[in-house]
Coordinates of C-alpha atoms and ligand atoms in Angstrom, one line a residue:
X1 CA 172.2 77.4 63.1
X2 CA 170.8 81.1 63.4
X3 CA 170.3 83.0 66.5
X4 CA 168.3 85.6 66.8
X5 CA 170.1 89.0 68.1
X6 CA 168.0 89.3 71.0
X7 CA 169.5 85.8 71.8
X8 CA 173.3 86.8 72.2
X9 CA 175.0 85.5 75.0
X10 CA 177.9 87.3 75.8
X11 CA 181.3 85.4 74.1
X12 CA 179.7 82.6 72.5
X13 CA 180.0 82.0 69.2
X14 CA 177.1 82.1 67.0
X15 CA 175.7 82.8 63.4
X16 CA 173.6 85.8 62.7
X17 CA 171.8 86.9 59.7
X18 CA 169.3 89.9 59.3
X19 CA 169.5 93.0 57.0
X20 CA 171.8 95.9 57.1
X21 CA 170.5 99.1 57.6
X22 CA 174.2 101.5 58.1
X23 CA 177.2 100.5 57.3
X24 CA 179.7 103.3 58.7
X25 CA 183.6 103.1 57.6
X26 CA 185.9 104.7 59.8
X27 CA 189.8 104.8 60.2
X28 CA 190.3 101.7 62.2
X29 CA 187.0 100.2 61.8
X30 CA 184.0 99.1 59.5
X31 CA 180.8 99.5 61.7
X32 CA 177.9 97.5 60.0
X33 CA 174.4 97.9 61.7
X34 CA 172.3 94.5 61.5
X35 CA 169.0 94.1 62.3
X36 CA 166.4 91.2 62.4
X37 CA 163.0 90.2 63.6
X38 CA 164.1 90.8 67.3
X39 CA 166.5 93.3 67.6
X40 CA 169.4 95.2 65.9
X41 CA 172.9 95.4 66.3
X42 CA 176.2 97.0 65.7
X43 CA 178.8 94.4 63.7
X44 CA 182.3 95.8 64.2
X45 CA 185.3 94.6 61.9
X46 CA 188.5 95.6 62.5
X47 CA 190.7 96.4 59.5
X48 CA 192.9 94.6 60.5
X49 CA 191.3 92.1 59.7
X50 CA 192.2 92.8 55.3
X51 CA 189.9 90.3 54.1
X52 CA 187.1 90.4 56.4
X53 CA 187.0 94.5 56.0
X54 CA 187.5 94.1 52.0
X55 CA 184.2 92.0 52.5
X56 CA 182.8 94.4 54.9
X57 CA 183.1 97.4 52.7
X58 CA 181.5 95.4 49.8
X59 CA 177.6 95.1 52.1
X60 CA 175.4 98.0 51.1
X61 CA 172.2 99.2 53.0
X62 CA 169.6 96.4 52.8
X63 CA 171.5 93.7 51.6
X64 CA 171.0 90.7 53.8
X65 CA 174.3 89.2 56.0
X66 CA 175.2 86.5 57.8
X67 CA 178.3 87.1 60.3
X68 CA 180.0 84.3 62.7
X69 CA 181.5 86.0 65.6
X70 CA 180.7 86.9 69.5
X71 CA 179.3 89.6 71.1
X72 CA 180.1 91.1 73.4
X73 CA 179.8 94.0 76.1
X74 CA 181.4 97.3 75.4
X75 CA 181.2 100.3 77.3
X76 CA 181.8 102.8 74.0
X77 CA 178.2 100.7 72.1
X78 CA 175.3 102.8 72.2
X79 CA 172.2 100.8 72.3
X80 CA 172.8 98.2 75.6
X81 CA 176.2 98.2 75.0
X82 CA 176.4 95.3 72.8
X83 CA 178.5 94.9 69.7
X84 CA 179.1 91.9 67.2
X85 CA 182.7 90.8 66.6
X86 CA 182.9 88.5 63.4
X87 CA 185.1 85.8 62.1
X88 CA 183.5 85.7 59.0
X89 CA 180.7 86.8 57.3
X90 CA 178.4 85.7 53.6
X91 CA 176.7 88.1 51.8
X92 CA 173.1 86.1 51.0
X93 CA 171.5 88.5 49.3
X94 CA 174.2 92.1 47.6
X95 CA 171.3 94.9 47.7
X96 CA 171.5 98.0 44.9
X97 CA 171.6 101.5 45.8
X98 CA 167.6 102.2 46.9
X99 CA 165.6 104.4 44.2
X100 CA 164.1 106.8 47.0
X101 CA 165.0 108.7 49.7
X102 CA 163.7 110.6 52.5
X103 CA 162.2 112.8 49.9
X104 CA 160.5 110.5 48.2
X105 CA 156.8 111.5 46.4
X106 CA 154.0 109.4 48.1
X107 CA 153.4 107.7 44.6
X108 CA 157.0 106.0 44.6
X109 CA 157.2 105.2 48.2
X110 CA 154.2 103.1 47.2
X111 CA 155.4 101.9 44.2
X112 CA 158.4 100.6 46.4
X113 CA 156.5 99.7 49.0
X114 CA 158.5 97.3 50.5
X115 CA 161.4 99.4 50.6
X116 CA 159.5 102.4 52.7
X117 CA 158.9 100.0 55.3
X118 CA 162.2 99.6 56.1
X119 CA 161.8 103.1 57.7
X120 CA 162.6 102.8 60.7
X121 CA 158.8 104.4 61.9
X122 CA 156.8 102.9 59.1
X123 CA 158.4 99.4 59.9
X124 CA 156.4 99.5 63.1
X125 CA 152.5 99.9 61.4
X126 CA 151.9 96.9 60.3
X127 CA 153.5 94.7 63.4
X128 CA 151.2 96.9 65.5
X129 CA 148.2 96.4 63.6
X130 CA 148.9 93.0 64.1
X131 CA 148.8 92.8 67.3
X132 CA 145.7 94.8 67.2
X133 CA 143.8 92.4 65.1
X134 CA 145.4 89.4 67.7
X135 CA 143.8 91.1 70.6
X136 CA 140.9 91.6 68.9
X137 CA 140.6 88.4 68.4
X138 CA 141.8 86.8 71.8
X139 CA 138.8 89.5 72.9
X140 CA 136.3 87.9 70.8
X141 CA 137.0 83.7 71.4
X142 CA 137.2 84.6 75.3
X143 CA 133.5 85.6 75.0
X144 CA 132.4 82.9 73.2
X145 CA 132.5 83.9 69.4
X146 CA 133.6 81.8 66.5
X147 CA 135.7 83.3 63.4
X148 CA 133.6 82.6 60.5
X149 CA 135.2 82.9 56.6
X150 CA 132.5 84.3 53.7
X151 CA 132.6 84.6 50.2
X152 CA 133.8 87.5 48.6
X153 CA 132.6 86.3 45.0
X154 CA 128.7 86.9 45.4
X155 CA 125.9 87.1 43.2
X156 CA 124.2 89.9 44.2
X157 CA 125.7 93.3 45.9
X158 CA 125.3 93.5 49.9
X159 CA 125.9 96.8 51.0
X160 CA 123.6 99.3 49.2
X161 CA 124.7 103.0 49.8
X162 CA 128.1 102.1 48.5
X163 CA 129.1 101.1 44.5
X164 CA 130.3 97.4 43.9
X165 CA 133.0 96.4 41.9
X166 CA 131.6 93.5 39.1
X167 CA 133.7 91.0 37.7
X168 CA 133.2 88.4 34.7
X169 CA 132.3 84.9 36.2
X170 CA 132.3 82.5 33.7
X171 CA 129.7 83.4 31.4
X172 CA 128.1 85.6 34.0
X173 CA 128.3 88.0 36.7
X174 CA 129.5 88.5 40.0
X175 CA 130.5 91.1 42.4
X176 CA 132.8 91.2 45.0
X177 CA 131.8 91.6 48.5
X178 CA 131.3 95.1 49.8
X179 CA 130.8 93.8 53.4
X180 CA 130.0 90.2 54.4
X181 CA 126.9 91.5 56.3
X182 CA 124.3 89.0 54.6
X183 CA 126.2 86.2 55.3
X184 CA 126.9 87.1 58.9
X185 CA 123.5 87.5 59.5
X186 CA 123.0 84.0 58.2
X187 CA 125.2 82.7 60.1
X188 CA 122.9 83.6 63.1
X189 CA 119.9 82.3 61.1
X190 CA 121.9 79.1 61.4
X191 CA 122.3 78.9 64.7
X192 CA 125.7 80.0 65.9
X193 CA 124.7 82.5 68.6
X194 CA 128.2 84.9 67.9
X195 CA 130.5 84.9 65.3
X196 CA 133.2 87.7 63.5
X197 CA 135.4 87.9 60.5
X198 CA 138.3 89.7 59.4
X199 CA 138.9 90.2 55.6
X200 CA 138.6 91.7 52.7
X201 CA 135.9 94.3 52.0
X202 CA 135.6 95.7 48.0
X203 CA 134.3 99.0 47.6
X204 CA 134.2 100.7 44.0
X205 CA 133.6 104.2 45.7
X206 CA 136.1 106.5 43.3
X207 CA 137.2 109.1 46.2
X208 CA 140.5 109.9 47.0
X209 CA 140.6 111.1 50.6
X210 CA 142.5 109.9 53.3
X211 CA 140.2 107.8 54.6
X212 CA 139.1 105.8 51.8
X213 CA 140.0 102.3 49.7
X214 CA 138.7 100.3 47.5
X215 CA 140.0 97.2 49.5
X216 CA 139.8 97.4 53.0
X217 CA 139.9 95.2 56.0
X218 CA 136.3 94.8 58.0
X219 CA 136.4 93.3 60.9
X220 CA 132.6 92.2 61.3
X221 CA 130.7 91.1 64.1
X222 CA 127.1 89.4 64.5
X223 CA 125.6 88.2 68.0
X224 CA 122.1 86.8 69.3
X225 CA 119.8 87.8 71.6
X226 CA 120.2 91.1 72.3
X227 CA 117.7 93.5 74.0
X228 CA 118.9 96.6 72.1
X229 CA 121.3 98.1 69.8
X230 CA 122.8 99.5 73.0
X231 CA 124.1 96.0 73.6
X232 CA 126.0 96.4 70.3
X233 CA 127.3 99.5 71.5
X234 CA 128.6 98.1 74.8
X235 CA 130.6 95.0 73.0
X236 CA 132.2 97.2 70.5
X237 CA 133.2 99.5 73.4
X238 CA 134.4 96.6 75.8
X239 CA 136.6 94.9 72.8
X240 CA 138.0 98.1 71.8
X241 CA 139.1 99.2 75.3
X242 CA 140.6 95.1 75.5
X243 CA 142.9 95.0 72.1
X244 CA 144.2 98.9 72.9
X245 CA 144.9 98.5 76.4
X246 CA 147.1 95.5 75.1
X247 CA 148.4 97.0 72.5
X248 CA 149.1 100.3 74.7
X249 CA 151.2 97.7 77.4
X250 CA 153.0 95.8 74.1
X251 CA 153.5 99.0 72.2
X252 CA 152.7 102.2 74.1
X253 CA 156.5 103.7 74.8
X254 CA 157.4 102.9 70.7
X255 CA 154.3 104.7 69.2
X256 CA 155.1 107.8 71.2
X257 CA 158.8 107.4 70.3
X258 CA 158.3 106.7 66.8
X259 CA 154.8 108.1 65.9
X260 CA 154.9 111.1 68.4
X261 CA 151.4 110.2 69.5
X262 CA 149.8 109.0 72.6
X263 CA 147.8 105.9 72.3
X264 CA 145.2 106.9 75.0
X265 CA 142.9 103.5 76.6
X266 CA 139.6 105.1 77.1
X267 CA 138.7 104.7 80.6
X268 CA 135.1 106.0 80.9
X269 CA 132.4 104.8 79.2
X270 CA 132.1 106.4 75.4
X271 CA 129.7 109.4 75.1
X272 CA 126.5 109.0 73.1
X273 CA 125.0 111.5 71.4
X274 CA 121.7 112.2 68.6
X275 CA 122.5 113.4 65.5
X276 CA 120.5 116.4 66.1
X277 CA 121.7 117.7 69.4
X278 CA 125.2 117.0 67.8
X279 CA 124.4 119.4 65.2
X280 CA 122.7 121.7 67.8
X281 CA 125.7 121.6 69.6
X282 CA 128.2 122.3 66.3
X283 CA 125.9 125.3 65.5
X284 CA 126.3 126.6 69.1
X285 CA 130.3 125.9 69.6
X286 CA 131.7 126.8 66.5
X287 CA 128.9 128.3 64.4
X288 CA 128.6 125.5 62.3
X289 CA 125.7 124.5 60.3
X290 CA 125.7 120.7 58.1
X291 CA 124.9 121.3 54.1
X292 CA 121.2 120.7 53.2
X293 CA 122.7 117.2 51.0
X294 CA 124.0 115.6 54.0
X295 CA 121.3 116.4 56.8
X296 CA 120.2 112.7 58.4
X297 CA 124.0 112.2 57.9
X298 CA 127.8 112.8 59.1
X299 CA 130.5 114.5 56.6
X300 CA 133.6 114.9 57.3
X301 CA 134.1 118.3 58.2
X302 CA 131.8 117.2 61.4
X303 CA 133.3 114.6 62.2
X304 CA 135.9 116.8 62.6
X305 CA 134.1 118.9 64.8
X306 CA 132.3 116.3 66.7
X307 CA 135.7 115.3 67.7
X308 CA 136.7 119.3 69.1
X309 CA 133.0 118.5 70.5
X310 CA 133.8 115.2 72.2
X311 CA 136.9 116.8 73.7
X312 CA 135.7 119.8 75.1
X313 CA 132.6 118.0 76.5
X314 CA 133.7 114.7 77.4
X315 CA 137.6 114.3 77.8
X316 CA 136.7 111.2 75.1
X317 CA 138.2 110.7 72.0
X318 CA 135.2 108.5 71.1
X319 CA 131.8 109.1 70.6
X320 CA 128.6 107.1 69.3
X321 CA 126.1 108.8 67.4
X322 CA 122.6 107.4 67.2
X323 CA 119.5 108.7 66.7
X324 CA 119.7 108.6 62.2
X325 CA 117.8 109.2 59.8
X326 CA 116.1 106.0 58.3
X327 CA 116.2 107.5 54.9
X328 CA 120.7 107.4 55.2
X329 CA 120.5 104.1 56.7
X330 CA 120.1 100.6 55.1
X331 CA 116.8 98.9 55.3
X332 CA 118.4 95.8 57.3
X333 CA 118.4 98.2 60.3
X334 CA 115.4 97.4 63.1
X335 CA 113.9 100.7 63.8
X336 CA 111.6 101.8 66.7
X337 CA 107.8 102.8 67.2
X338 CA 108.7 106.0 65.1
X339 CA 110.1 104.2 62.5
X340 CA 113.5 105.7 63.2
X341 CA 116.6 102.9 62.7
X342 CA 118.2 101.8 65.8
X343 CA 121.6 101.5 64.5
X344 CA 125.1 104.4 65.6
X345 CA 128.0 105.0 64.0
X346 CA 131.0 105.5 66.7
X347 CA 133.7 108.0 66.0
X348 CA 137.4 107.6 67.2
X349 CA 139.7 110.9 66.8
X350 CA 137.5 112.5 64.4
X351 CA 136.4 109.8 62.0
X352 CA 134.0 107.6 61.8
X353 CA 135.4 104.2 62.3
X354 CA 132.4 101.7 62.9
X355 CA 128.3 101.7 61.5
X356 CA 126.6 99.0 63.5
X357 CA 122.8 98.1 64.5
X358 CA 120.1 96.0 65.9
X359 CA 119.1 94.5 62.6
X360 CA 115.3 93.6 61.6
X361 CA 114.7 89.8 62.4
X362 CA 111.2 89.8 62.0
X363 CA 110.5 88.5 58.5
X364 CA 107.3 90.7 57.5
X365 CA 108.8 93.5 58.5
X366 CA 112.1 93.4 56.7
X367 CA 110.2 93.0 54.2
X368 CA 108.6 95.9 54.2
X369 CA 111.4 97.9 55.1
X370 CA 113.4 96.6 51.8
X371 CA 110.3 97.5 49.8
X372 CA 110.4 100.8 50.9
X373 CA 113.6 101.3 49.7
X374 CA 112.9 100.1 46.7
X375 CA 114.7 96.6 46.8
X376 CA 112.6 93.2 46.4
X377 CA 113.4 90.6 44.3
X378 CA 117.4 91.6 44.9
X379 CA 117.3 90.8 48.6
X380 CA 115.2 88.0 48.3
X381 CA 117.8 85.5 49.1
X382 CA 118.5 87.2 51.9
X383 CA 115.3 87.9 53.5
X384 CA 114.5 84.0 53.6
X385 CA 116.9 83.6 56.3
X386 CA 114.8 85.3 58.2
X387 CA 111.6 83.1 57.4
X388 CA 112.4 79.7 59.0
X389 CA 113.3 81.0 62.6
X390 CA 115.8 83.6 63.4
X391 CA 116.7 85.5 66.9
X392 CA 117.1 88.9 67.4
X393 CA 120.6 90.1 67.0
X394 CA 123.0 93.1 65.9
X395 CA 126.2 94.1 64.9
X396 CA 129.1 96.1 63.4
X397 CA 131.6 96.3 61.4
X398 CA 135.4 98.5 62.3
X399 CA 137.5 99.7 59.2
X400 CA 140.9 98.4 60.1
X401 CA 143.1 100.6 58.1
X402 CA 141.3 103.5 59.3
X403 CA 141.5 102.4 63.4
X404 CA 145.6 102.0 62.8
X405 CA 145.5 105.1 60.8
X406 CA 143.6 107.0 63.8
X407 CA 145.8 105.1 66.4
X408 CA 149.1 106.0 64.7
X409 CA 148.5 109.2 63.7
X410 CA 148.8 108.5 60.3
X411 CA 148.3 111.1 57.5
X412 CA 146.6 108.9 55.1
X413 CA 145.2 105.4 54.7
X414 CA 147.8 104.6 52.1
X415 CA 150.0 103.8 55.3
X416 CA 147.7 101.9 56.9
X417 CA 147.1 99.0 54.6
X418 CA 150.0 96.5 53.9
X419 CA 149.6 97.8 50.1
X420 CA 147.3 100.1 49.6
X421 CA 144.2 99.8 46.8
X422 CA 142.6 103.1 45.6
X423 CA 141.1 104.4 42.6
X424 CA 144.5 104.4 41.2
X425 CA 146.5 102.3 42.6
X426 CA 146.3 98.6 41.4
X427 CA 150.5 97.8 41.9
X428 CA 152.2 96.1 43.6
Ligands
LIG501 P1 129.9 100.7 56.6 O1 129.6 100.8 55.2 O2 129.6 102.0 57.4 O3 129.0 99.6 57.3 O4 131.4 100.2 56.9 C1 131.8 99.9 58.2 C2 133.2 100.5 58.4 O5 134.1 100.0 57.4 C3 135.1 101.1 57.1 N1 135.0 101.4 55.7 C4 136.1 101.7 54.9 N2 137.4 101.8 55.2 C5 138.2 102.1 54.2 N3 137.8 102.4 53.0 C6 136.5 102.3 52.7 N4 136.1 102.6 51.4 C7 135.6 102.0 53.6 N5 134.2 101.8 53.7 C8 133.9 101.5 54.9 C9 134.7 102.2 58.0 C10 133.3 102.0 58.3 O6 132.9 102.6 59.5 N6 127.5 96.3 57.0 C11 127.8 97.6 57.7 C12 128.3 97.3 59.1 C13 127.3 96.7 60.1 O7 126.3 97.3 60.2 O8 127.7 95.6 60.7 C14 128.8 98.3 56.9 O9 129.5 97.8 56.0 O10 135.5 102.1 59.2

């Protein structure tokens, strides 16, 4: 039977298996550095001990071992003190000599991508992001929401400002989901009061920049009767303050350690800001005026400012924006007496991370609002849900590569995804 490492007790025998990550030969002894799902530890042979060492000195980096043995407490271990003294040990699984190295071009790392998260930083991303997504969730089923699975295959595109990728079905058509809004709101049309989902989102946008993939994860939420897209606001804040305070008490000490960053729990409430008094503010600070094409909108170059802006002002490292254009935003938006859409994007560390909004309920007027953007007879499927009784509700949707890239300190998005898809990256 395996025990795990973290399991040891002090001179009784056991098996353990895990993958080596050093092995060290010296003059009296073969020091082999072991390491599974809870722990790590040093496995000393000594030579003499002929045929255990001659097996010893046959393990290579990444090849996975079993050892029998004790351990046991030494004062000359680093780590706790503990070391591994074997009887025996099988070689499960001999590994080659690894094709990259420290200096490795970001194309091969992810060609090899299993292999560069054995690093002993980039092993941590996607454990943490885990735990983010679990405390997301435990967030979410405490206040009463229910996790929700929608199709990715659809027949008509669902996210209009963005391209959609189309694939053969049969001897038609379909695309693949670009965000799983429709359905979400259906789900409210059907009568579950709060629901969310996690998965896949497909976006055919052909940019390479650090913040963008063609598969991402969106983690989506919908909930009923709400009085304003403030309420939206307030939810996204309260569960984001839940999963990174418990991901700060789980993992704070190791992402400073191992990612040199502080993962700060906001405290205060996040600042809100319009649009316009951000860019008032960006042309007063730093001198910095938005380009005619993206007025009614964020690029990145302020975002990157709002975030020097959020700083210096607010101490926050998040900020909501409201106050759009309706012209940049998507006609499922509610919008006010002045026909401006009540929907934010929030910012985290200089990027935008969420779009969210009340949405239009009413059926007439979604209507019009779709015809005014020149969609009818595409979104008709989805402007019946809103015929037969519907209540008001909002929503968002948070990128999740681009929250663990932000909360990391990530350079790019490629390290933020399991395996990354991009414009040119279809392998592994
Ligand atoms: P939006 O299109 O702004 O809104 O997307 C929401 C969030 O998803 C993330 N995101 C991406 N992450 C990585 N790569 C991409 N190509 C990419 N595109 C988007 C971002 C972004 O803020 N239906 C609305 C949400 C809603 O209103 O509920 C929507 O999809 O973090």
């Amino acid at each position: 039977m395996r025990t795990l490492i973290k399991d040891l007790k002090e001179n009784e025998l056991a098996n353990i298996s895990g993958m080596v990550y050093k092995v060290r030969d010296t003059k009296y002894m073969v020091f082999i550095m072991l390491k599974d799902r809870s722990s790590f530890i040093q496995v000393s042979v000594d030579k003499q001990n002929e045929e255990l060492t001659k097996k010893a000195l046959g393990v290579t980096n990444g090849s996975i071992v079993s050892f029998k043995g004790k351990m046991v407490l030494s004062e000359y271990v680093k780590n706790g003190g503990k070391e591994f003294l074997p009887e025996d040990l099988e070689i499960l699984s001999l590994a080659d000599a690894y094709p990259l190295d420290e200096n490795a071009l970001p194309d091969t790392r992810l060609d090899y991508r299993w292999l560069d998260l054995r690093n002993e930083k980039k092993e941590w991303i996607i454990p943490i992001q885990s735990a983010f997504v679990q405390y997301l969730r435990e967030y979410l089923y405490k206040n009463d929401f229910i996790e929700i699975h929608t199709p990715k295959l659809i027949g008509t595109a669902s996210e209009s400002g963005s391209s959609v990728f189309e694939v053969k079905y049969f001897d038609t058509k379909a695309y693949l989901a670009q965000s799983p809004q429709f359905y979400k709101q259906m789900a409210i049309a059907s009568g579950y009061e709060r629901v969310f989902e996690i998965a896949p989102a497909f976006r055919a946008e052909n940019s390479n920049t650090n913040r963008h993939c063609t598969e991402f994860t969106s983690i989506d939420l919908e909930f009923a009767y709400i009085d304003s897209y403030e309420d939206v606001m307030h939810m996204e804040e309260e569960m984001l303050k839940y999963a990174m305070k418990k991901v700060k008490d789980e993992y704070g000490d190791l992402i400073k350690e191992r990612f040199g960053i502080e993962l700060v729990v906001p405290k205060k409430a996040f600042p809100v800001i319009k649009l316009q008094d951000l860019y008032q503010e960006l042309k007063k600070r730093y001198n910095y005026e938005i380009p005619e094409r993206d007025i009614g909108d964020l690029n990145a170059e302020t975002e990157k400012l709002a975030y020097q802006f959020a700083m210096e002002e607010y101490n926050s490292e998040f900020l909501f924006i409201v106050g759009y254009n309706k012209a940049k935003r998507p006609f499922y938006h509610m919008r006010d007496e002045n026909d401006n859409p009540l929907g934010y994007d929030l910012l985290y560390r200089g990027m935008e991370i969420t779009s969210g909004a009340q949405r239009e309920h009413r059926y007439e007027k979604l209507l019009h609002n779709a015809k005014e953007k020149g969609l009818g007879e595409d979104v008709k499927f989805y402007t019946e849900f809103f015929k037969y009784g519907c209540p008001p509700h909002g929503g968002f949707a948070i990128g999740l590569e681009r929250m663990t890239l932000l909360m990391l300190g990530l350079d790019h998005i490629r390290e933020a995804e399991f395996i990354f898809r991009g414009p040119n990256r279809l392998h592994p």
